[in-house]
mmCIF file of C-alpha atoms and ligand atoms in Angstrom:
data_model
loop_
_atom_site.group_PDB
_atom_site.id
_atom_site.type_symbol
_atom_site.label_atom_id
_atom_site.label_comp_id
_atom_site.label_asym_id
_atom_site.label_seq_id
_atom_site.Cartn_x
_atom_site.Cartn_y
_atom_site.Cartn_z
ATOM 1 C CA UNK A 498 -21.265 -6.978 -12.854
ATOM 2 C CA UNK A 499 -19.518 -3.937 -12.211
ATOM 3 C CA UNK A 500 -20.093 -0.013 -12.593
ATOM 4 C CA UNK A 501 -17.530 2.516 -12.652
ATOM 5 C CA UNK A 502 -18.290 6.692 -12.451
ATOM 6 C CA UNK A 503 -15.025 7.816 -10.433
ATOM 7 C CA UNK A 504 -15.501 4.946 -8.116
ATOM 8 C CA UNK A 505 -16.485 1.070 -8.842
ATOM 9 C CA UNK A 506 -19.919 0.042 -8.102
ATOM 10 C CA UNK A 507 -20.748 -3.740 -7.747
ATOM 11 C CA UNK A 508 -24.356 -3.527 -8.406
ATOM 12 C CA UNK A 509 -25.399 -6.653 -7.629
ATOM 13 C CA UNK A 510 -24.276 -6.395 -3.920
ATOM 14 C CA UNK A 511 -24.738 -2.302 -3.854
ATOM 15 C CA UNK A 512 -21.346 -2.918 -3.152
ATOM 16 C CA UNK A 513 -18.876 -0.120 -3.789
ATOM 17 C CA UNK A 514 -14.920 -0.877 -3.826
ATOM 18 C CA UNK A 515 -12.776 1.692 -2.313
ATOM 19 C CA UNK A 516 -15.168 4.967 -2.664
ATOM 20 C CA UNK A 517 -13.726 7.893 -1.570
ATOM 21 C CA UNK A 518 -17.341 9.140 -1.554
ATOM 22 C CA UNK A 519 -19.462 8.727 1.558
ATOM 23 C CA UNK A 520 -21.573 5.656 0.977
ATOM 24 C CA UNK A 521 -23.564 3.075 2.729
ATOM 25 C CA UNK A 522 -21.579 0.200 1.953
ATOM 26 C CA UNK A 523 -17.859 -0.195 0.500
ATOM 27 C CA UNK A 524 -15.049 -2.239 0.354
ATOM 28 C CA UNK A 525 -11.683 -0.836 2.193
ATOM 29 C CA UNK A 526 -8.534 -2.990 0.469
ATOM 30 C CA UNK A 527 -6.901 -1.343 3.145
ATOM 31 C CA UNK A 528 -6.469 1.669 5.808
ATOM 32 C CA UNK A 529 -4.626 4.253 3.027
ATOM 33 C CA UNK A 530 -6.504 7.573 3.723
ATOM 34 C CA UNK A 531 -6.930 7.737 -0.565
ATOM 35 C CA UNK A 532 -9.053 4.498 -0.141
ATOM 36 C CA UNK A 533 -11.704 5.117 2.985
ATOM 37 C CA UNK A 534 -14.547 7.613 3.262
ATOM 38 C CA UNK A 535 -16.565 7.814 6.389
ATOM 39 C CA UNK A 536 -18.689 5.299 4.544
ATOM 40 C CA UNK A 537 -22.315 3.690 7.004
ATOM 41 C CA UNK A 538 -21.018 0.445 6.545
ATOM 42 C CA UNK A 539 -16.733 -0.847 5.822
ATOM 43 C CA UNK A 540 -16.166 -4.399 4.815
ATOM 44 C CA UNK A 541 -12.641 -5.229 5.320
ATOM 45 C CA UNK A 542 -10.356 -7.497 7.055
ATOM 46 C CA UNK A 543 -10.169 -7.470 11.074
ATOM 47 C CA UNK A 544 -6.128 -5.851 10.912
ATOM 48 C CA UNK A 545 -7.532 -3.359 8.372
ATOM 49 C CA UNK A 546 -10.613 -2.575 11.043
ATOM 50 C CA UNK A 547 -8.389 -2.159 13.590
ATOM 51 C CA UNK A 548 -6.351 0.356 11.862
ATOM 52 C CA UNK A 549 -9.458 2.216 10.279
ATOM 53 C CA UNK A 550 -10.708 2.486 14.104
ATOM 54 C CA UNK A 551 -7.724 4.943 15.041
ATOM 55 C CA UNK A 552 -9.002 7.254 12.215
ATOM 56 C CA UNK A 553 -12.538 6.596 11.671
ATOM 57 C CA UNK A 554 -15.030 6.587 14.596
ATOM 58 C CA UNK A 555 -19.079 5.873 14.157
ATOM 59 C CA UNK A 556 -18.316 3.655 11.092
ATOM 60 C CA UNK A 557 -19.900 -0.391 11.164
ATOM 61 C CA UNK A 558 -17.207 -2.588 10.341
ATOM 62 C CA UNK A 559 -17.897 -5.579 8.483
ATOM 63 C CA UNK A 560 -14.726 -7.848 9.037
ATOM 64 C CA UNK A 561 -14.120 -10.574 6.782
ATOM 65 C CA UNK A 562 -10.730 -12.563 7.601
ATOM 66 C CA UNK A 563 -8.750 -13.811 4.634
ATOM 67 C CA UNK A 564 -9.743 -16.611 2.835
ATOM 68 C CA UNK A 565 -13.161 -16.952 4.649
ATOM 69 C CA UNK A 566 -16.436 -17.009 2.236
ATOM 70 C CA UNK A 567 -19.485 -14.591 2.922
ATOM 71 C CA UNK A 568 -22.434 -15.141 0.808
ATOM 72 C CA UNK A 569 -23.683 -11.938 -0.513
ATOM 73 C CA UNK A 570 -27.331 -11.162 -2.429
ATOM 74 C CA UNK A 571 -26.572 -15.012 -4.379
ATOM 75 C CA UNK A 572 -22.403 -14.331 -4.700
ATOM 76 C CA UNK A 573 -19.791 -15.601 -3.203
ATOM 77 C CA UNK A 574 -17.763 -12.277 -1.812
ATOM 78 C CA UNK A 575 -13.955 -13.182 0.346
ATOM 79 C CA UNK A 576 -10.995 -11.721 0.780
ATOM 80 C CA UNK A 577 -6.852 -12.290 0.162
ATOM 81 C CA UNK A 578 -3.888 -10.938 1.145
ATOM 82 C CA UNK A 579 -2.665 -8.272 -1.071
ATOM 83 C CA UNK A 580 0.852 -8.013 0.179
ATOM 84 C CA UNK A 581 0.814 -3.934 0.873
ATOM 85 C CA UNK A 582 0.099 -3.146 4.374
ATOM 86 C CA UNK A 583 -1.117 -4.939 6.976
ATOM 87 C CA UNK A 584 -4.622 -6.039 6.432
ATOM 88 C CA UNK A 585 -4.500 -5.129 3.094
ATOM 89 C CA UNK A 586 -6.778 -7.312 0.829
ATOM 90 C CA UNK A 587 -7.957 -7.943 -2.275
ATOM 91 C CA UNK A 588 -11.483 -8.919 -2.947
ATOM 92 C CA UNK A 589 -12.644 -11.937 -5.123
ATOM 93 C CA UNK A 590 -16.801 -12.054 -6.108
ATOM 94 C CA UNK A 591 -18.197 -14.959 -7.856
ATOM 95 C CA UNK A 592 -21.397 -15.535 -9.154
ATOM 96 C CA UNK A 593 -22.743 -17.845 -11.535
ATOM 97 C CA UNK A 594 -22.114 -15.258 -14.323
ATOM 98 C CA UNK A 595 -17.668 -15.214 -13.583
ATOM 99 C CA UNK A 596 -15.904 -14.130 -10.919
ATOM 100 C CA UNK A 597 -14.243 -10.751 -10.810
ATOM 101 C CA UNK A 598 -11.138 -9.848 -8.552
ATOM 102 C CA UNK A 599 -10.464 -6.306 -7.277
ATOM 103 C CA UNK A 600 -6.370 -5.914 -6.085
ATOM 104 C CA UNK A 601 -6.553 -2.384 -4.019
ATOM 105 C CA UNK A 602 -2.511 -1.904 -3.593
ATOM 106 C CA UNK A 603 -0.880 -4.600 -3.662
ATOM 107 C CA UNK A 604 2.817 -5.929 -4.179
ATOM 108 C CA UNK A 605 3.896 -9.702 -4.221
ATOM 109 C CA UNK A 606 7.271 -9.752 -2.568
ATOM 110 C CA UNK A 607 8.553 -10.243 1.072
ATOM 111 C CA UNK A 608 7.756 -7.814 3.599
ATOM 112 C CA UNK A 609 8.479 -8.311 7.527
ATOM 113 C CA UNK A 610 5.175 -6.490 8.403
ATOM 114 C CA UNK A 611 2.419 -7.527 6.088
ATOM 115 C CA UNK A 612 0.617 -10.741 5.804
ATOM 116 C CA UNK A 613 2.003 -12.270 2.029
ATOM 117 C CA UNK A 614 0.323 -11.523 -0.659
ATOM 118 C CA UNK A 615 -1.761 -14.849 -2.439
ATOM 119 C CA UNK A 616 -2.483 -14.938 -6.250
ATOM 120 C CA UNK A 617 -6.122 -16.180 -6.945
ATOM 121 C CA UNK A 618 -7.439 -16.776 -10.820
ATOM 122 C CA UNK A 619 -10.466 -14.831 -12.465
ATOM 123 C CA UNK A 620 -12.635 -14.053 -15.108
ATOM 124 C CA UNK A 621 -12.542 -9.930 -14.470
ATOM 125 C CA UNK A 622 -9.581 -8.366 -13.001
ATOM 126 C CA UNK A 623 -9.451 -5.006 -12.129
ATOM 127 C CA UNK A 624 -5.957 -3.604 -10.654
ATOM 128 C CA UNK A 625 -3.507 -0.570 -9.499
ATOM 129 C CA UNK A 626 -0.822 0.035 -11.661
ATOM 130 C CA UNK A 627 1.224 2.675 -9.663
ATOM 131 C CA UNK A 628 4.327 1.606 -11.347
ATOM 132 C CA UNK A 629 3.541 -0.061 -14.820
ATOM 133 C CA UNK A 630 6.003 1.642 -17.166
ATOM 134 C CA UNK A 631 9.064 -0.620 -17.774
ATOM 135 C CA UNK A 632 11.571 1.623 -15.792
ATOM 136 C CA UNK A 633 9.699 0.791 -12.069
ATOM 137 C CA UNK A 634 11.997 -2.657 -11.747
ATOM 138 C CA UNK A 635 12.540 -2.793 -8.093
ATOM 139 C CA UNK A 636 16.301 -4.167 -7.059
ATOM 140 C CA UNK A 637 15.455 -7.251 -4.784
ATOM 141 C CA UNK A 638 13.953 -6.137 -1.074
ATOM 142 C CA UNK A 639 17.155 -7.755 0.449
ATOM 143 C CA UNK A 640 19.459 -5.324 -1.485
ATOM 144 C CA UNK A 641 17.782 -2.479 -0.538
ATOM 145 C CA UNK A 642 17.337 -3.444 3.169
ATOM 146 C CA UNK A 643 21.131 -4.018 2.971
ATOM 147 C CA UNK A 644 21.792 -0.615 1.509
ATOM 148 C CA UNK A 645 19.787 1.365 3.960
ATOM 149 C CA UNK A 646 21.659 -0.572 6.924
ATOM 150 C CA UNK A 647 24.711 -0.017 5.300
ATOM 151 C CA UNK A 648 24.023 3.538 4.851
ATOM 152 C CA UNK A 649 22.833 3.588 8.692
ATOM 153 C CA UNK A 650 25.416 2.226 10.033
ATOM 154 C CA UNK A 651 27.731 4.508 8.528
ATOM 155 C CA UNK A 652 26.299 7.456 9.399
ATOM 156 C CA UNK A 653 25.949 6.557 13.110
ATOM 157 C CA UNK A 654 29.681 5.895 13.485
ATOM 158 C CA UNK A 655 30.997 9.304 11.794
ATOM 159 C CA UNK A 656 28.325 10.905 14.887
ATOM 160 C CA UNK A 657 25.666 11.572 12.324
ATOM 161 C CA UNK A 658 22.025 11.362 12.665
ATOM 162 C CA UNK A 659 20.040 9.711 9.621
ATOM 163 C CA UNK A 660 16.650 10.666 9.790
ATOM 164 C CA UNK A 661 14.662 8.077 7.329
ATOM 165 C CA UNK A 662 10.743 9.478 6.315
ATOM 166 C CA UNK A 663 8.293 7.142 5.412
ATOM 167 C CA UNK A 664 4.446 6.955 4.845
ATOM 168 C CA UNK A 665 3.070 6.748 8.412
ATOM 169 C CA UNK A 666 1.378 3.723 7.861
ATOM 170 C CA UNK A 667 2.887 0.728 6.267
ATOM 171 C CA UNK A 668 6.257 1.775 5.264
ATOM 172 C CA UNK A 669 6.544 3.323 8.398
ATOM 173 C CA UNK A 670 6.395 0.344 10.383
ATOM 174 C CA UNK A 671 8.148 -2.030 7.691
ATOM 175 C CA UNK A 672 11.137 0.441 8.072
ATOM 176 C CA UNK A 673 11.095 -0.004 11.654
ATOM 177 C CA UNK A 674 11.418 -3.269 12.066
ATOM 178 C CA UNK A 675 13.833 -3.340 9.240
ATOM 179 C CA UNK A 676 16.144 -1.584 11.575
ATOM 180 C CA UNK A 677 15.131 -2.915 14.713
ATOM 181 C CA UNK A 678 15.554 -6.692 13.169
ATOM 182 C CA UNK A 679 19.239 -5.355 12.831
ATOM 183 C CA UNK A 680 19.494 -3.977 15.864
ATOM 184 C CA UNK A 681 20.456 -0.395 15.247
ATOM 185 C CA UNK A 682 19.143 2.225 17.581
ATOM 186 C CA UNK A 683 15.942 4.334 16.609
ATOM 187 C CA UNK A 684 13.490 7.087 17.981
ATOM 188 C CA UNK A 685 10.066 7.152 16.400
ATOM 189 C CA UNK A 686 7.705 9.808 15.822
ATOM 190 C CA UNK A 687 4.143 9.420 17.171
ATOM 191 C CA UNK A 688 2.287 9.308 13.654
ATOM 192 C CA UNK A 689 4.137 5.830 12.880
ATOM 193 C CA UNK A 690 4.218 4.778 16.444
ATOM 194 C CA UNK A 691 0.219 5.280 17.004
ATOM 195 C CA UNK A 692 -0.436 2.010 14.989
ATOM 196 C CA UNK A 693 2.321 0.003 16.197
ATOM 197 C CA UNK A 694 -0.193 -1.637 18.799
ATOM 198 C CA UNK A 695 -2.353 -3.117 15.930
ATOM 199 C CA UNK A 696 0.889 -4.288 14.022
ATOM 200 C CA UNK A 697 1.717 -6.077 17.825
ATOM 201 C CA UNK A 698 -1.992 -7.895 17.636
ATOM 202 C CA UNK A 699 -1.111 -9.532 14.362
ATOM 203 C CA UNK A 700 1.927 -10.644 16.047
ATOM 204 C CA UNK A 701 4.874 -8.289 14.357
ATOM 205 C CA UNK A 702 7.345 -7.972 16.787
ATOM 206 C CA UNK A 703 9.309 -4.930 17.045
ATOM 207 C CA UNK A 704 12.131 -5.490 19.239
ATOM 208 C CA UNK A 705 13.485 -2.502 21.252
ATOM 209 C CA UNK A 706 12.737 1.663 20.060
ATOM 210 C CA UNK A 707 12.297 4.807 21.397
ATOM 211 C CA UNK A 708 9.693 7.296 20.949
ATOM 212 C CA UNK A 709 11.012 10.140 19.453
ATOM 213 C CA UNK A 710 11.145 13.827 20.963
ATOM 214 C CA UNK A 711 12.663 16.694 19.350
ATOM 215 C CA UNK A 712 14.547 17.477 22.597
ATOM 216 C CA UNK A 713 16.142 13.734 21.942
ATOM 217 C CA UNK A 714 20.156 13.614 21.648
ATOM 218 C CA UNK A 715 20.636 10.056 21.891
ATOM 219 C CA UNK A 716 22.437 8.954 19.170
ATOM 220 C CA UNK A 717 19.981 6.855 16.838
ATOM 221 C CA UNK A 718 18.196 6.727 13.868
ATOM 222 C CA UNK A 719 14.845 9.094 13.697
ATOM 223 C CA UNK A 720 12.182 7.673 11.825
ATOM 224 C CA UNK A 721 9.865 10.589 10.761
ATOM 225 C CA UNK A 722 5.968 10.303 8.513
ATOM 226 C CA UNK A 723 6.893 11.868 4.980
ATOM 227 C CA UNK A 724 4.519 15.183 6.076
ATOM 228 C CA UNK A 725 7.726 16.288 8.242
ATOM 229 C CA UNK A 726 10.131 16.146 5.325
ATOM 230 C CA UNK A 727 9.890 20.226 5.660
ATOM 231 C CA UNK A 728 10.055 21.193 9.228
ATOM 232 C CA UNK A 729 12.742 23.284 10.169
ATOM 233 C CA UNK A 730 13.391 20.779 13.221
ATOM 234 C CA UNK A 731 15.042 18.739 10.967
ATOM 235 C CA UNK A 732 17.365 20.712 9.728
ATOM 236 C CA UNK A 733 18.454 21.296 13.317
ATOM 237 C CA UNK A 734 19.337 17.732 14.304
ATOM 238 C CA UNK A 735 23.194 17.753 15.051
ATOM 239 C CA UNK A 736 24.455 15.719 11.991
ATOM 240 C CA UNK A 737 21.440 15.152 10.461
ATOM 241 C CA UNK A 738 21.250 13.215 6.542
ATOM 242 C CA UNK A 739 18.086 12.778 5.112
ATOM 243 C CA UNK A 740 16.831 9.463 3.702
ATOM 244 C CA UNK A 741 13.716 8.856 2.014
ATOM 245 C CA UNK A 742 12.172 5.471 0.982
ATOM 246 C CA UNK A 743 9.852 4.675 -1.789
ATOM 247 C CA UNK A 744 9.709 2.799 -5.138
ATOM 248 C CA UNK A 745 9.853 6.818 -6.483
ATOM 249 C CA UNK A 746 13.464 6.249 -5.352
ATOM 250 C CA UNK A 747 14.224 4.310 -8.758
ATOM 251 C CA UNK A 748 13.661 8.069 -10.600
ATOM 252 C CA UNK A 749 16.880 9.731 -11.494
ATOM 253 C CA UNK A 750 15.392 13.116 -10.105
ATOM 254 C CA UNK A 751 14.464 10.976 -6.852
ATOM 255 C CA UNK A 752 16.725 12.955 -4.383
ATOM 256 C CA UNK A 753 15.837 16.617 -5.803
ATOM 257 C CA UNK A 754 12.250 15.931 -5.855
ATOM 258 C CA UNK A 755 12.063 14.625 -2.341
ATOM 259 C CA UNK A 756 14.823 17.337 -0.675
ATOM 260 C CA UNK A 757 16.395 14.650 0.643
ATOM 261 C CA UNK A 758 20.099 13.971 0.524
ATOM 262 C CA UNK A 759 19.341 9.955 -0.313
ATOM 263 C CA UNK A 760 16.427 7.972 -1.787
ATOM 264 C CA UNK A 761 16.317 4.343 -1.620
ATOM 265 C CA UNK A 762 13.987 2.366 -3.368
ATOM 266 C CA UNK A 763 11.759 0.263 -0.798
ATOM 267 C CA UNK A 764 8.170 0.128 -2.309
ATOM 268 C CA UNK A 765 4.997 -1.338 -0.957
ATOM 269 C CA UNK A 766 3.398 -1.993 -4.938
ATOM 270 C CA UNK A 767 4.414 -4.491 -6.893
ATOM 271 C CA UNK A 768 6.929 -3.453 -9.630
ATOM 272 C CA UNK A 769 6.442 -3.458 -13.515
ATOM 273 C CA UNK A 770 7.985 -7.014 -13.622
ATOM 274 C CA UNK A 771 5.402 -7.972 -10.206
ATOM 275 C CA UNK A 772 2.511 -6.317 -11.964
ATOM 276 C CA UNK A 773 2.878 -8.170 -15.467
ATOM 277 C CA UNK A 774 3.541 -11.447 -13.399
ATOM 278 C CA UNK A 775 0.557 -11.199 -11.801
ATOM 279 C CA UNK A 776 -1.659 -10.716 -14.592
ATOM 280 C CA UNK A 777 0.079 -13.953 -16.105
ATOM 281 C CA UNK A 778 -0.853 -15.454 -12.711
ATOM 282 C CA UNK A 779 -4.488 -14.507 -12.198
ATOM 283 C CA UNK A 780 -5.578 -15.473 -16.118
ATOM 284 C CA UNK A 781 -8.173 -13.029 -16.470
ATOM 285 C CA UNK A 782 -10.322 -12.700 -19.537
ATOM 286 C CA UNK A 783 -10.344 -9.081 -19.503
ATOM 287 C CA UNK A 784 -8.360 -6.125 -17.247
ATOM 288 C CA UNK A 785 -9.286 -2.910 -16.045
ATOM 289 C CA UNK A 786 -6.438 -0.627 -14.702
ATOM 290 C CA UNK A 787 -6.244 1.975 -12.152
ATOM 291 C CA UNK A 788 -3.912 4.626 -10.156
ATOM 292 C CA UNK A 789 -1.420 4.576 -13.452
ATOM 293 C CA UNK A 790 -0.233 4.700 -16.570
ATOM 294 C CA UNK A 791 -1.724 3.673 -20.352
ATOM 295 C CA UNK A 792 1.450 2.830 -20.776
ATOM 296 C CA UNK A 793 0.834 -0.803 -19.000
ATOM 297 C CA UNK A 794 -2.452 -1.047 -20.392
ATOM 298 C CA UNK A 795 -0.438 -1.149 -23.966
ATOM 299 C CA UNK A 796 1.576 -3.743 -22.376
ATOM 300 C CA UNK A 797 -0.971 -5.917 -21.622
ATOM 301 C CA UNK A 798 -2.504 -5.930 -25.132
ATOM 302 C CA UNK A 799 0.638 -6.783 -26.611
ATOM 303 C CA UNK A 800 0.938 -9.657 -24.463
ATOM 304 C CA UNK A 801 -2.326 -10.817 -25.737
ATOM 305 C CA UNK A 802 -4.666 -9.353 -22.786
ATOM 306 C CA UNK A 803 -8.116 -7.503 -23.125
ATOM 307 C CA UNK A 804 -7.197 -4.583 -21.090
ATOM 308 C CA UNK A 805 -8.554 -1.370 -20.663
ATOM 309 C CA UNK A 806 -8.342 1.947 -18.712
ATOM 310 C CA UNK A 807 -10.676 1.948 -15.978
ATOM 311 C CA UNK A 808 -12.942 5.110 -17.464
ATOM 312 C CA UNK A 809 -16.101 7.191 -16.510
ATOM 313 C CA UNK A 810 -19.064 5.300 -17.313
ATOM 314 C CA UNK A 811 -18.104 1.899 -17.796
ATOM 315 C CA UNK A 812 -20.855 -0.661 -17.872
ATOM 316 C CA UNK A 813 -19.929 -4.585 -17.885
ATOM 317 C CA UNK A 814 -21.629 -7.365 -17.803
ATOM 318 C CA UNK A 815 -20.034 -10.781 -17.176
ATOM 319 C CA UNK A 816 -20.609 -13.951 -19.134
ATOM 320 C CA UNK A 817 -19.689 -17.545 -18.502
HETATM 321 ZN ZN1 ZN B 2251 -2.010 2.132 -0.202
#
């Protein structure tokens, strides 16, 4: 059903999933740069459109919305919530020879800026798994929310300026509204405030923020995209204490890796718990994995799964 040379081919529907290669018709989970190429034709969900538009002009969208069928050369193509970013989506395609379900990122828990994720059952199932070695447990969402607050808070009443850096799109905005739901003060930079409008047409609300300038001296929070984490501006900030927020946070080495002077472990995948939970969910007869470790894929086969690596050159075939 499937094809797989660097990037997954359904070749029934000349349908390719996530290509980083130009080509005339793919599948975009969601608007990550390391899953788009200026492809002729994107199918994706409308949020994910929306957000592909600010960086990719002259493509054709295709816009499925979640749980909506489109009938595809004799399949059955739609698409569900994968619980990463907003828009992001997993695809399910069923034919009369199995179904097979693609994940893209994806991560079960809560999030205050992403639609929630939805577990569907299937034959094939191919899936990230960013953190599938047995260390990656995530502490609940709540606990972390509560410690970056906490840590917030603090800083802002000994006169300090926290400066938090987060992916520009996704954590960026989760972040925000993490802090704006609690009502501390924050400036944002333009990178994570660009696709706040798109957020707004899905209906997150963002309470009140500032847009941040680096002539700013309001005291505040500064929410910054990860790609600043070495400007010298920063280090000028009156007060300033670096945060940075990631599942990576749950590495011992977090803080020295990242230059940061805290790491705090918010992630937008699901966790090594999340990801084996999942598999238990969706009840697939066989499992290919991607963006991780073997480690998982031994995992799997001691819990009784076919599972494989997802490898140059694979050719499959499904049977009912
Ligand atoms: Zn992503």
């Amino acid at each position: 059903m499937f094809s797989y040379e660097k990037d997954i081919l359904v070749k029934e529907l000349d349908l390719w999933l996530d290509s980083r290669r130009v080509r005339p018709f793919s599948f975009a989970s969601h608007a990550h740069s390391d899953h788009i190429a200026r492809h002729k034709k994107i199918l994706c969900s409308p949020p994910t459109a929306d957000l592909l538009h600010l960086r990719l002009k002259g493509v054709q969208y295709q816009t499925l919305s979640f749980g909506r069928s489109l009938p595809l050369n004799g399949s059955i193509v739609s698409l569900h919530p994968a619980g990463h970013i907003l828009g992001s989506a997993q695809i399910k395609i069923e034919s009369q020879r199995g179904s097979l379900l693609y994940t893209g990122d994806f991560r079960p828990g809560p999030s205050r800026t992403t639609e929630p994720m939805e577990i569907h059952t299937a034959d094939t199932l191919i899936m990230e798994t960013t953190f599938g070695r047995p260390h990656y447990r995530m502490p609940p969402r709540s606990e972390s929310e509560q410690e970056l607050l906490d840590l917030c808070s603090r800083l802002l009443k000994q006169g300090r300026t926290p400066v938090i850096f987060a992916y520009s799109l996704g954590k960026g905005q989760e972040i925000l509204k993490i802090l704006t739901d609690a009502d501390l003060p924050v400036a944002v930079d333009y990178q994570i405030l660009k696709y706040i409008p798109v957020y707004q047409k899905y209906g997150v609300d963002f309470g009140k923020f500032r847009k941040f300038r680096r002539s700013d001296t309001q005291p505040g929070v500064i929410l910054l995209p990860t790609t600043q984490r070495h400007h010298r501006f920063v280090q000028n900030i009156t007060g300033v204490y670096t945060i940075y927020v990631s599942g990576w946070a749950i590495d011992a080495n977090a803080r020295y890796r990242f230059n940061v002077d805290e790491a705090i472990p918010i992630s937008d995948h699901a966790d090594f718990n999340e990801l084996l939970h999942f598999v238990e969910q969706v009840r697939p007869k066989e499992i290919y994995c991607t963006h991780g470790s073997r480690d998982f894929i031994s995992v799997l086969r001691n819990a009784g799964f076919k599972a494989y690596p997802l490898e140059k050159n694979i050719q499959l075939q499904l049977d009912l």
